[in-house]
Amino acid sequence: MASENTRKWAIIPEPNSMTVGEGTVLLPYAGRVNESIAIGDGDFLLAHQLVADIRSATGTDWDIATGDMWSGFIRLRIADSRDFDSQDGGTAGAYTLTINTDGITITGCDSEGVRNGVQTLRQLIRQNGAVLPVLQIEDAPAYRIRGYYLDATRGRVPTLAWLKQWADKLCLYKYNQLQLYIEHTFAFDGMSETWRGSSPLTPADTLEFDQYCANLGIELVPSVSTFGHQYVAMRTQELRELGEFPEDADRPFSFIERMRHHTLNVADDRAFAFSAQLVDSYLQLFRSKRFNICADETFDLGKGKSKQEAQRVGVATLYATYVGKLCEHLSKQGREPMFWGDIAIEMPEILETLPNNVTLLNWQYEPEATDEKIQLVAQAGAKQIVCPAVWGWNALLPRIDDAWNNIARIARYGLDCGAEGMLVTDWGDFGHVNDPRMAVPGMIFGAQYAWNPAGDTAENDLLERISRVEYGDCSARFVALLRNASAQAVFTWRELVEYLELDDGTGNCNTDVAQTIPCLADRLVDHLSDCGNAMTVREARNRMMRNMATTIERIPQANRALQQCMVDIAPIAAHMGNPGITAAVRIAMEGQLLLNRVGFALAEAHDVRDAHDAGDWRPSDYRALARELECWCEAYAKEWNATSQPSELHRIQETVWKAADELRRISK
């Protein structure tokens, strides 16, 4: 990709083998795409994709045909036995692409291979218009399953229109699987108390989207929480008795508690009936034979209502028995169960009990992750899919460096250990404040490394290629500037939520929240023994802000750098012709500027500045900052509506308003 001929364009994922020849090929102004009927693309979607991109890039309209009686400048065909040698002839998704003066031919090892070759050609057309390079590509994916996992439940429920746009984008980058994470945001019959007010997805939405994905060559896999992460359901009047701690059901809503307290009491026989009902009704809406029961982060298991049973049989057995029962229930219906592997890996004896048809979703999100957990599952002989993350949760700006480090590592480890695929996760903890469009760079990292984990692609090179291919940025700087902006996030959405939720709503310190903040967790017990009293909200917040003192000092410098990023990115964005991403980036950057200033003001209010030289510290105008937050929140809400249903937007707004009210309070 470094030759003079290829410097101005790029392909993602980068092909395994590409030879660029001399000269160029001019597309005819009235051409035709001939798509073989053997491909099985009933609506000739692949041909239509090419015709649409040719029209967009050149302004000309092309014809579509099938059969050997019709010529086509672009020819799409399925391979015969001579087209692929024995080494890679059996690789699902493999293809060849030839561009020369005789025309363009895409030959797929199978239908997916043709689809993949078409996506490569579409990228070339989008960047080069009617003048394409002479080239020969031979390409095949490393992972058979290349999936994306989108949180559609913890704050943000995407619109069906946006989901289709996202599926289109996943197709362009050769993903072949998609899962939507569901806790309470699906309109299950008989569960209206759980999903009311959440803008839930419906059976009709699912049927339509399942068909849409299938047409694109993407398997839509059902995924629903059936064990842990039942926070909303376990707070209802009808279902609370199924939880480990029904006595806590009426506590005020908390983003942080939602992440930690949510486990079914599986010692109660009614719990299995509840989970089985979710599974049985949901699976009927999907053509996929796979089903993800989730079963992760069961933090409360054996601590509440099931404590006596856990003491009798052990927590690992309690967990394994329930998950095994759900897997068996699915297997009897001809389905292939999968579930998150965190609990099984913490208790390796569970791995020995897994049925042969179960796939473990082995998630690791650390940027410096090792291969230890992946090797553990491989040595146990269990099937696994490795799961890195796009690193967008709890933040307005995506942590691009963390995403690249995490995804590149996990992809290589999984390939070395024989994993069946890679599932790139996109989470929305703490209300899903992260705009889903911000996940595009991380998603494309996943596309690159699921296709070719062993490659030596450098991060900066990939950022430049993403800027060109995805954003049409001739300067190739857009994503690097977004990366630089995200590095200036000093006081983030997570810290703001933690600060506010330390107040339990009655003026007392929320110890469950405090226990999730490292600088407070160890101090809680010591404080009680030293003083004989629980820590107050003021004391907890003081300690939190003082622990951040060194970080807070960076805010003036960080905000100057962030403002410079905004200046540098504006003219680039103006020429990209994508007002949606331009607005999303601007709102996110402005929001982070304000969050940094809020952190600065709170540190000032807690006298953190007294311990340091004055430097860049300036007194804050708390009331003016509160007004700016509220105005920003209105602009943020408009951008929310570009991709998402109303869902839990009100919780984001209420958090911002609480912050504004706190600023006004401390100004008195």
C-alpha positions as a printed Julia matrix, in Angstrom:
668×3 Matrix{Float64}:
   0.0     0.0     0.0
   3.02    2.28    0.06
   3.65    2.59   -3.68
   3.09    5.84   -5.54
   0.09    4.33   -7.35
  -1.76    3.56   -4.12
  -0.83    6.47   -1.91
  -4.06    8.43   -2.49
  -6.48    5.61   -1.74
  -6.83    2.75    0.68
  -8.8    -0.44    1.33
 -10.06   -1.57    4.73
  -9.53   -4.33    5.7
  -6.21   -4.28    3.89
  -6.09   -7.19    1.4
  -3.77  -10.1     2.06
  -2.33   -9.97   -1.46
  -2.57   -7.06   -3.89
  -0.63   -6.28   -7.05
  -1.09   -2.8    -8.51
  -0.28   -2.55  -12.2
   0.55    0.35  -14.48
  -2.13    2.69  -15.7
  -5.79    3.12  -14.87
  -9.19    1.9   -16.01
 -11.97    4.32  -16.96
 -15.44    3.16  -16.08
 -17.89    3.49  -19.0
 -20.53    6.16  -18.69
 -23.25    3.61  -19.49
 -22.03    0.31  -18.07
 -23.6    -2.81  -16.64
 -23.09   -5.05  -13.63
 -23.67   -8.74  -14.43
 -24.36  -10.69  -11.24
 -24.49  -14.47  -11.53
 -27.72  -16.05  -10.36
 -25.6   -18.72   -8.66
 -24.61  -16.19   -5.99
 -28.07  -16.53   -4.5
 -28.57  -12.8    -4.03
 -32.27  -12.84   -4.78
 -32.75   -9.07   -5.01
 -29.36   -8.51   -6.71
 -28.44   -6.32   -3.75
 -24.71   -6.54   -4.49
 -25.18   -5.24   -8.01
 -27.43   -2.49   -6.71
 -24.77   -1.49   -4.13
 -22.24   -1.02   -6.92
 -24.69    0.88   -9.15
 -25.57    3.21   -6.26
 -21.91    3.97   -5.52
 -21.13    4.52   -9.2
 -24.04    6.94   -9.43
 -22.9     8.77   -6.28
 -19.25    8.99   -7.4
 -19.7     9.67  -11.13
 -23.28   10.8   -11.66
 -23.9     8.07  -14.25
 -26.54    5.32  -14.21
 -25.62    1.71  -14.83
 -27.69   -1.3   -15.79
 -27.96   -4.66  -13.99
 -28.3    -8.08  -15.61
 -27.68  -11.77  -15.01
 -26.9   -14.72  -17.27
 -24.2   -15.4   -19.88
 -26.15  -13.72  -22.69
 -25.6   -10.3   -21.17
 -22.25   -8.56  -21.13
 -21.13   -6.64  -18.07
 -18.14   -4.39  -17.49
 -18.34   -5.53  -13.86
 -18.86   -9.27  -13.46
 -19.78  -10.97  -10.18
 -19.43  -14.75  -10.12
 -19.01  -17.81   -7.9
 -15.77  -19.74   -8.25
 -15.47  -23.14   -9.85
 -12.92  -25.7    -8.67
 -10.1   -24.12  -10.7
 -10.41  -20.58   -9.36
  -8.87  -21.17   -5.91
  -5.95  -23.42   -5.14
  -6.23  -26.11   -2.49
  -4.56  -23.95    0.15
  -7.3   -21.34    0.44
 -10.03  -22.8    -1.73
 -12.01  -23.81    1.32
 -11.78  -20.44    3.08
 -15.27  -19.04    3.57
 -15.43  -15.45    2.4
 -12.39  -15.63    0.09
 -12.45  -13.7    -3.17
 -10.38  -12.39   -6.05
 -10.79   -8.97   -7.64
  -9.3    -8.12  -11.04
  -9.4    -4.65  -12.57
  -7.96   -4.22  -16.07
  -8.9    -2.74  -19.42
 -11.1    -5.75  -20.2
 -13.32   -4.92  -17.22
 -13.71   -5.86  -13.58
 -14.27   -9.37  -12.26
 -15.05  -10.43   -8.72
 -14.91  -14.15   -8.06
 -15.97  -15.46   -4.68
 -15.19  -18.79   -3.12
 -18.81  -18.61   -1.95
 -21.59  -16.04   -1.83
 -19.94  -14.3     1.13
 -16.73  -14.06   -0.84
 -18.53  -12.25   -3.67
 -20.04   -9.91   -1.1
 -16.6    -9.19    0.36
 -15.11   -8.5    -3.05
 -17.95   -6.12   -3.87
 -17.24   -4.13   -0.68
 -13.59   -3.76   -1.71
 -14.64   -2.47   -5.13
 -17.15   -0.08   -3.56
 -14.4     1.47   -1.45
 -12.25    1.96   -4.53
 -15.1     3.58   -6.47
 -15.94    5.91   -3.58
 -12.36    7.19   -3.49
 -11.45    7.15   -7.18
 -14.7     7.78   -9.02
 -14.67    6.66  -12.65
 -10.89    6.14  -12.83
  -9.77    2.96  -11.05
  -6.29    1.51  -10.68
  -5.26   -1.61  -12.55
  -4.88   -4.28   -9.89
  -5.22   -7.9    -8.85
  -6.36   -8.86   -5.32
  -6.46  -12.29   -3.71
  -8.01  -12.07   -0.29
  -9.53  -14.13    2.52
 -10.48  -13.48    6.17
  -8.6   -14.93    9.12
 -11.72  -15.26   11.28
 -14.83  -17.03   10.01
 -17.03  -14.98   12.4
 -16.48  -11.22   12.38
 -19.13   -9.74   14.59
 -20.2    -6.48   16.22
 -22.04   -6.2    19.54
 -24.1    -3.06   20.1
 -25.62   -2.06   23.44
 -29.27   -1.24   22.74
 -30.54   -1.25   26.3
 -28.67    0.8    28.93
 -29.87    4.23   27.97
 -29.99    4.39   24.19
 -32.35    2.42   21.94
 -31.38    3.0    18.3
 -34.0     3.88   15.71
 -34.65    1.21   13.11
 -33.49    3.62   10.4
 -30.15    4.12   12.13
 -29.72    0.39   12.76
 -30.07   -0.16    9.02
 -27.45    2.51    8.35
 -25.13    0.79   10.83
 -25.7    -2.59    9.19
 -24.82   -1.0     5.82
 -21.57    0.24    7.32
 -20.76   -3.14    8.86
 -21.31   -4.74    5.47
 -18.96   -2.26    3.79
 -16.19   -3.32    6.17
 -16.95   -7.05    5.76
 -18.52   -7.86    9.12
 -20.82  -10.87    8.92
 -22.51  -10.93   12.35
 -24.34   -8.41   14.53
 -25.85   -8.73   18.01
 -27.95   -6.18   19.89
 -27.65   -6.23   23.68
 -31.08   -6.33   25.33
 -31.97   -6.19   29.02
 -35.34   -4.46   29.37
 -35.76   -2.59   26.07
 -37.78   -5.16   24.15
 -41.57   -5.25   24.15
 -42.02   -8.76   25.51
 -45.65   -9.74   26.07
 -46.68   -9.57   29.7
 -43.69   -7.41   30.72
 -44.94   -3.9    30.08
 -43.95   -2.81   33.6
 -40.35   -3.63   32.69
 -40.15   -1.94   29.3
 -42.57    0.95   29.72
 -41.09    4.34   28.87
 -37.92    2.84   27.38
 -38.85    3.14   23.66
 -38.54   -0.64   23.33
 -37.81   -2.47   20.12
 -40.74   -4.57   18.92
 -41.19   -7.93   17.18
 -41.99   -6.08   13.94
 -38.74   -4.08   14.22
 -36.8    -7.3    14.74
 -38.37   -9.19   11.83
 -37.7    -6.28    9.5
 -34.13   -5.79   10.71
 -33.37   -9.51   10.61
 -34.4    -9.59    6.94
 -32.41   -6.43    6.22
 -29.26   -7.89    7.77
 -29.71  -11.21    5.98
 -29.86   -9.4     2.64
 -26.51   -7.79    3.5
 -24.92  -11.13    4.4
 -24.99  -10.32    8.13
 -26.28  -12.83   10.67
 -28.41  -11.07   13.3
 -27.94  -13.13   16.46
 -30.46  -12.8    19.32
 -28.9   -11.68   22.6
 -30.83  -11.08   25.81
 -29.92  -11.04   29.5
 -31.28  -14.13   31.23
 -29.36  -14.23   34.53
 -27.41  -11.11   35.52
 -28.1    -7.54   34.42
 -31.78   -7.62   35.37
 -31.69   -4.28   37.19
 -34.84   -2.79   35.69
 -36.9    -5.99   35.8
 -35.9    -6.68   39.4
 -37.17   -3.2    40.41
 -40.72   -3.81   39.15
 -43.65   -4.7    41.36
 -44.34   -7.9    39.41
 -40.83   -9.35   39.19
 -38.86   -8.0    42.15
 -39.32  -11.2    44.17
 -37.19  -13.03   41.6
 -34.11  -10.97   42.49
 -31.38  -11.63   45.04
 -32.26   -8.43   46.95
 -35.96   -7.6    46.5
 -35.75   -5.33   49.55
 -33.62   -2.9    47.51
 -36.09   -2.61   44.63
 -37.35    0.84   45.64
 -33.98    2.5    46.02
 -33.49    5.56   43.78
 -32.25    4.79   40.28
 -28.47    4.79   39.96
 -26.31    4.36   36.87
 -23.62    2.78   39.02
 -25.91    0.41   40.91
 -27.42   -0.68   37.57
 -23.98   -2.0    36.64
 -23.65   -4.04   39.84
 -26.99   -5.12   41.36
 -29.14   -7.07   38.97
 -28.95  -10.83   39.51
 -31.78  -13.37   39.43
 -32.25  -15.62   42.46
 -31.74  -18.88   40.56
 -32.51  -20.93   43.65
 -36.12  -19.96   42.98
 -37.72  -22.21   40.34
 -39.65  -19.24   39.0
 -36.38  -17.7    37.8
 -35.87  -20.4    35.17
 -39.45  -20.06   33.97
 -38.83  -16.32   33.56
 -35.59  -16.81   31.61
 -37.05  -19.59   29.45
 -39.98  -17.37   28.52
 -37.58  -14.63   27.37
 -35.58  -17.13   25.33
 -38.54  -18.91   23.76
 -40.37  -15.8    22.66
 -37.26  -13.96   21.42
 -35.7   -16.75   19.36
 -38.82  -17.09   17.19
 -38.08  -13.69   15.64
 -34.63  -14.61   14.25
 -33.44  -16.92   11.49
 -30.09  -17.46   13.24
 -29.56  -20.76   15.03
 -27.28  -19.06   17.56
 -28.55  -17.51   20.78
 -26.59  -15.45   23.33
 -27.99  -15.84   26.87
 -25.37  -13.37   28.23
 -25.14  -14.65   31.88
 -22.31  -12.24   32.76
 -21.43  -10.22   35.86
 -23.7   -12.09   38.28
 -22.21  -10.09   41.16
 -25.01  -10.79   43.65
 -25.17  -14.55   43.08
 -25.17  -16.41   46.39
 -25.25  -13.21   48.46
 -28.97  -12.63   48.9
 -31.94  -14.93   48.53
 -29.78  -17.75   47.12
 -27.18  -17.56   49.89
 -28.34  -20.72   51.64
 -28.33  -22.74   48.42
 -24.92  -21.34   47.46
 -23.51  -22.41   50.83
 -24.88  -25.9    50.23
 -23.62  -26.51   46.66
 -21.12  -23.69   46.06
 -21.48  -20.56   43.92
 -19.74  -22.15   40.92
 -22.13  -25.1    40.9
 -25.11  -22.79   41.35
 -23.99  -20.77   38.34
 -23.02  -23.72   36.16
 -26.25  -25.6    36.87
 -28.43  -22.67   35.85
 -26.47  -21.79   32.72
 -26.28  -25.45   31.77
 -30.04  -25.78   32.12
 -30.59  -22.77   29.85
 -28.13  -24.13   27.29
 -29.85  -27.5    27.31
 -33.19  -25.75   26.86
 -31.84  -24.04   23.75
 -30.13  -27.15   22.41
 -33.37  -29.1    22.51
 -34.81  -26.49   20.14
 -31.95  -26.85   17.7
 -30.16  -23.69   18.81
 -26.48  -23.11   19.51
 -26.03  -21.38   22.89
 -23.39  -18.77   23.62
 -22.72  -16.73   26.74
 -20.18  -14.31   28.19
 -17.21  -16.1    29.75
 -16.22  -13.9    32.69
 -17.77  -16.05   35.43
 -16.63  -19.35   33.92
 -13.08  -18.03   33.64
 -13.13  -16.82   37.27
 -14.27  -20.32   38.27
 -12.46  -22.6    35.78
 -14.24  -25.71   37.06
 -17.27  -24.42   35.16
 -15.38  -24.82   31.86
 -15.3   -28.57   32.35
 -19.11  -28.74   32.46
 -19.83  -26.93   29.17
 -21.67  -28.9    26.47
 -19.85  -29.27   23.14
 -22.2   -26.96   21.26
 -21.75  -23.99   23.62
 -19.57  -21.04   22.6
 -17.88  -18.91   25.25
 -17.7   -15.19   24.51
 -14.34  -14.37   26.06
 -14.26  -10.62   26.71
 -11.16   -8.67   27.68
 -11.1    -4.89   27.4
  -7.74   -3.9    28.89
  -5.53   -2.03   26.39
  -2.57   -4.09   27.65
  -4.48   -7.38   27.85
  -2.55  -10.64   27.92
  -3.51  -13.94   26.31
  -3.87  -15.8    29.63
  -7.69  -16.03   29.66
  -7.87  -16.94   25.98
  -5.31  -19.7    26.45
  -7.2   -20.97   29.51
 -10.37  -21.5    27.48
  -8.45  -23.04   24.57
  -6.68  -25.51   26.88
 -10.05  -26.52   28.34
 -11.14  -27.46   24.81
 -14.1   -25.05   24.83
 -15.23  -23.14   21.75
 -14.65  -19.43   22.07
 -15.08  -16.12   20.32
 -12.75  -13.36   21.5
 -14.32  -10.02   22.38
 -12.42   -6.7    22.54
 -14.08   -3.26   22.74
 -14.3     0.03   20.89
 -13.77    1.88   24.2
 -16.56    4.43   23.96
 -18.48    3.85   27.19
 -18.75    6.52   29.91
 -17.25    9.15   27.63
 -18.26   11.77   25.07
 -15.13   11.15   23.0
 -13.89    7.65   22.05
 -10.61    6.45   23.56
  -9.1     5.55   20.22
  -5.64    4.54   21.46
  -7.16    2.16   24.01
  -9.43    0.65   21.36
  -6.56    0.07   18.95
  -4.3    -1.51   21.57
  -7.09   -3.74   22.89
  -8.5    -4.88   19.54
  -5.15   -5.53   17.87
  -3.91   -7.63   20.8
  -7.06   -9.67   21.34
  -7.35  -10.42   17.62
  -3.82  -11.86   17.53
  -4.3   -13.86   20.73
  -7.53  -15.34   19.47
  -6.0   -16.39   16.16
  -3.06  -18.04   17.92
  -5.44  -19.97   20.21
  -7.83  -21.13   17.5
 -10.8   -18.92   18.37
 -13.73  -19.25   15.99
 -14.27  -15.54   15.61
 -14.07  -12.05   17.03
 -16.99  -10.01   18.4
 -16.2    -6.31   18.81
 -18.25   -4.81   21.66
 -19.74   -1.34   21.92
 -21.17   -0.68   25.39
 -23.29    2.12   26.83
 -22.65    2.05   30.58
 -23.91    5.03   32.61
 -26.73    5.97   30.25
 -24.98    5.51   26.9
 -23.82    9.11   26.72
 -21.43    8.08   23.93
 -22.86    8.86   20.48
 -22.81    5.58   18.49
 -21.27    7.38   15.51
 -18.17    7.94   17.62
 -17.56    4.19   17.6
 -16.77    4.1    13.88
 -12.95    4.17   14.23
 -13.06    1.34   16.78
 -15.48   -0.62   14.61
 -13.08   -0.3    11.67
 -10.16   -1.39   13.85
 -12.2    -4.52   14.49
 -12.84   -4.99   10.77
  -9.12   -4.77   10.0
  -7.92   -7.14   12.71
 -10.71   -9.7    12.39
  -9.69   -9.96    8.73
  -5.93   -9.99    9.24
  -4.78  -10.14   12.9
  -1.24  -11.11   11.97
  -0.59   -7.98    9.92
   1.82   -5.29   11.05
  -0.56   -2.36   10.5
   0.58    0.64   12.55
  -2.03    2.68   14.39
  -1.2     5.98   12.67
  -1.35    4.33    9.26
  -4.75    2.86   10.07
  -6.03    6.22   11.32
  -5.02    7.79    8.01
  -6.72    5.04    6.02
  -9.92    5.37    8.05
  -9.9     9.12    7.43
  -9.69    8.53    3.68
 -12.02    5.56    3.27
 -14.74    6.31    5.81
 -14.75   10.09    5.98
 -13.5    11.1     2.54
 -10.8    13.22    4.18
  -8.06   13.91    1.65
  -5.81   15.29    4.38
  -6.07   11.93    6.21
  -6.0    13.8     9.56
  -9.6    13.63   10.78
  -9.37   10.52   12.97
  -5.97   11.48   14.39
  -7.43   14.82   15.49
 -10.37   13.0    17.07
  -7.85   10.78   18.85
  -5.92   13.83   20.07
  -9.14   15.44   21.32
 -10.09   12.36   23.32
  -6.73   12.49   25.09
  -7.81   15.82   26.63
 -10.67   14.24   28.61
  -9.58   14.94   32.2
 -12.88   15.01   34.08
 -15.17   12.59   32.26
 -18.82   11.62   32.32
 -17.9     8.75   34.62
 -16.37   11.05   37.23
 -19.36   13.37   37.06
 -21.78   10.48   37.62
 -19.67    9.13   40.49
 -19.5    12.54   42.16
 -23.26   13.11   41.92
 -24.31    9.57   42.87
 -22.26    9.61   46.07
 -25.39   11.32   47.41
 -27.99    8.55   47.85
 -30.84   10.98   47.33
 -31.42   11.59   51.03
 -28.21   13.48   51.73
 -26.36   10.41   52.98
 -23.34    8.81   51.34
 -24.24    5.98   48.97
 -21.81    3.32   50.16
 -22.56    1.04   47.19
 -21.33    3.81   44.9
 -18.39    4.65   47.15
 -17.26    1.02   47.04
 -16.82    1.28   43.25
 -14.43    4.25   43.57
 -10.94    2.94   44.46
  -9.88    5.91   46.57
 -13.01    5.51   48.71
 -13.5     1.75   48.89
 -10.65    1.04   51.31
 -11.38    4.14   53.34
 -15.02    3.29   54.11
 -14.25    0.66   56.76
 -11.35    2.65   58.22
 -13.51    5.75   58.52
 -16.25    3.86   60.36
 -13.77    2.35   62.83
 -11.94    5.66   63.35
 -14.99    7.9    63.77
 -17.76    5.51   64.65
 -19.89    7.12   61.94
 -20.49    6.48   58.26
 -18.67    8.73   55.81
 -20.71   11.81   54.86
 -21.34   12.88   51.27
 -19.12   15.91   51.77
 -16.28   13.78   53.12
 -16.57   11.28   50.27
 -16.61   13.98   47.62
 -13.7    15.78   49.25
 -11.65   12.62   49.18
 -12.6    11.85   45.57
 -11.65   15.32   44.32
  -8.42   15.44   46.33
  -7.45   12.08   44.86
  -7.86   13.68   41.43
  -5.81   16.77   42.31
  -2.84   15.98   40.09
  -5.14   15.12   37.19
  -7.26   18.24   37.71
  -4.15   20.39   37.35
  -4.05   19.39   33.66
  -7.44   20.91   32.86
  -6.42   24.41   31.66
  -3.75   22.93   29.39
  -6.07   20.14   28.23
  -8.84   22.56   27.32
  -6.45   24.72   25.29
  -5.38   21.6    23.4
  -8.99   20.54   22.91
  -9.93   23.95   21.56
  -7.03   23.72   19.1
  -8.31   20.33   17.94
 -11.68   21.95   17.29
 -10.02   24.67   15.23
  -7.97   22.15   13.24
 -10.79   19.73   12.58
 -13.4    22.3    11.47
 -12.11   22.97    7.91
 -11.49   19.25    7.37
 -15.03   18.4     8.45
 -16.43   21.16    6.25
 -15.06   19.41    3.14
 -16.15   15.87    4.11
 -19.79   16.42    3.19
 -21.02   14.59    6.3
 -22.9    17.09    8.49
 -24.06   14.33   10.84
 -20.6    13.34   12.03
 -19.49   16.99   11.97
 -22.26   17.92   14.4
 -21.69   14.85   16.58
 -17.97   15.59   16.91
 -18.54   19.26   17.66
 -21.13   18.51   20.36
 -18.87   15.88   21.94
 -15.85   18.2    22.01
 -17.87   21.11   23.43
 -19.3    18.75   26.04
 -15.87   17.58   27.11
 -14.66   21.16   27.42
 -17.56   21.76   29.79
 -16.97   18.56   31.75
 -13.35   19.56   32.28
 -14.49   22.95   33.52
 -17.01   21.3    35.86
 -14.24   19.13   37.31
 -12.12   22.25   37.72
 -14.95   24.07   39.51
 -15.71   21.15   41.83
 -12.05   20.82   42.74
 -12.02   24.52   43.51
 -15.15   24.19   45.66
 -13.49   21.39   47.63
 -10.36   23.53   48.17
  -8.17   21.19   46.13
  -6.39   24.19   44.66
  -5.08   25.21   48.08
  -2.52   22.43   47.94
  -0.93   23.63   44.71
   0.67   26.63   43.14
  -1.83   28.96   41.53
  -0.55   28.34   38.01
  -3.44   28.33   35.57
  -6.11   28.22   38.27
  -8.74   30.89   37.88
 -11.9    31.39   39.96
 -14.91   29.77   38.29
 -18.17   31.53   37.52
 -20.34   28.66   38.73
 -23.68   30.08   37.64
 -22.48   30.93   34.15
 -21.05   27.41   33.83
 -24.39   25.95   34.95
 -26.18   27.9    32.21
 -23.67   26.73   29.6
 -24.22   23.12   30.65
 -27.96   23.45   30.24
 -27.67   25.03   26.8
 -25.23   22.33   25.69
 -27.62   19.65   26.92
 -30.33   20.92   24.57
 -27.97   20.67   21.6
 -26.89   17.21   22.75
 -30.53   16.08   22.87
 -31.03   17.08   19.24
 -28.05   14.96   18.18
 -29.34   12.06   20.3
 -32.49   12.07   18.16
 -30.42   11.64   14.99
 -29.66    8.01   15.89
 -31.81    7.01   18.83
 -35.3     6.76   20.28
 -36.05    8.97   23.31
 -35.36    5.92   25.53
 -33.36    7.18   28.55
 -32.28   10.55   27.23
 -34.09   12.03   30.23
 -31.56   10.38   32.56
 -28.67   12.08   30.76
 -30.52   15.38   30.97
 -31.31   14.91   34.66
 -27.64   14.22   35.39
 -26.58   17.4    33.6
 -29.25   19.36   35.45
 -28.08   17.94   38.78
 -24.58   19.09   37.93
 -25.89   22.55   37.06
 -27.86   22.7    40.31
 -24.79   21.62   42.29
 -22.76   24.4    40.69
 -25.41   26.93   41.67
 -25.5    25.52   45.2
 -21.76   25.85   45.73
 -21.82   29.4    44.36
 -23.79   30.6    47.39
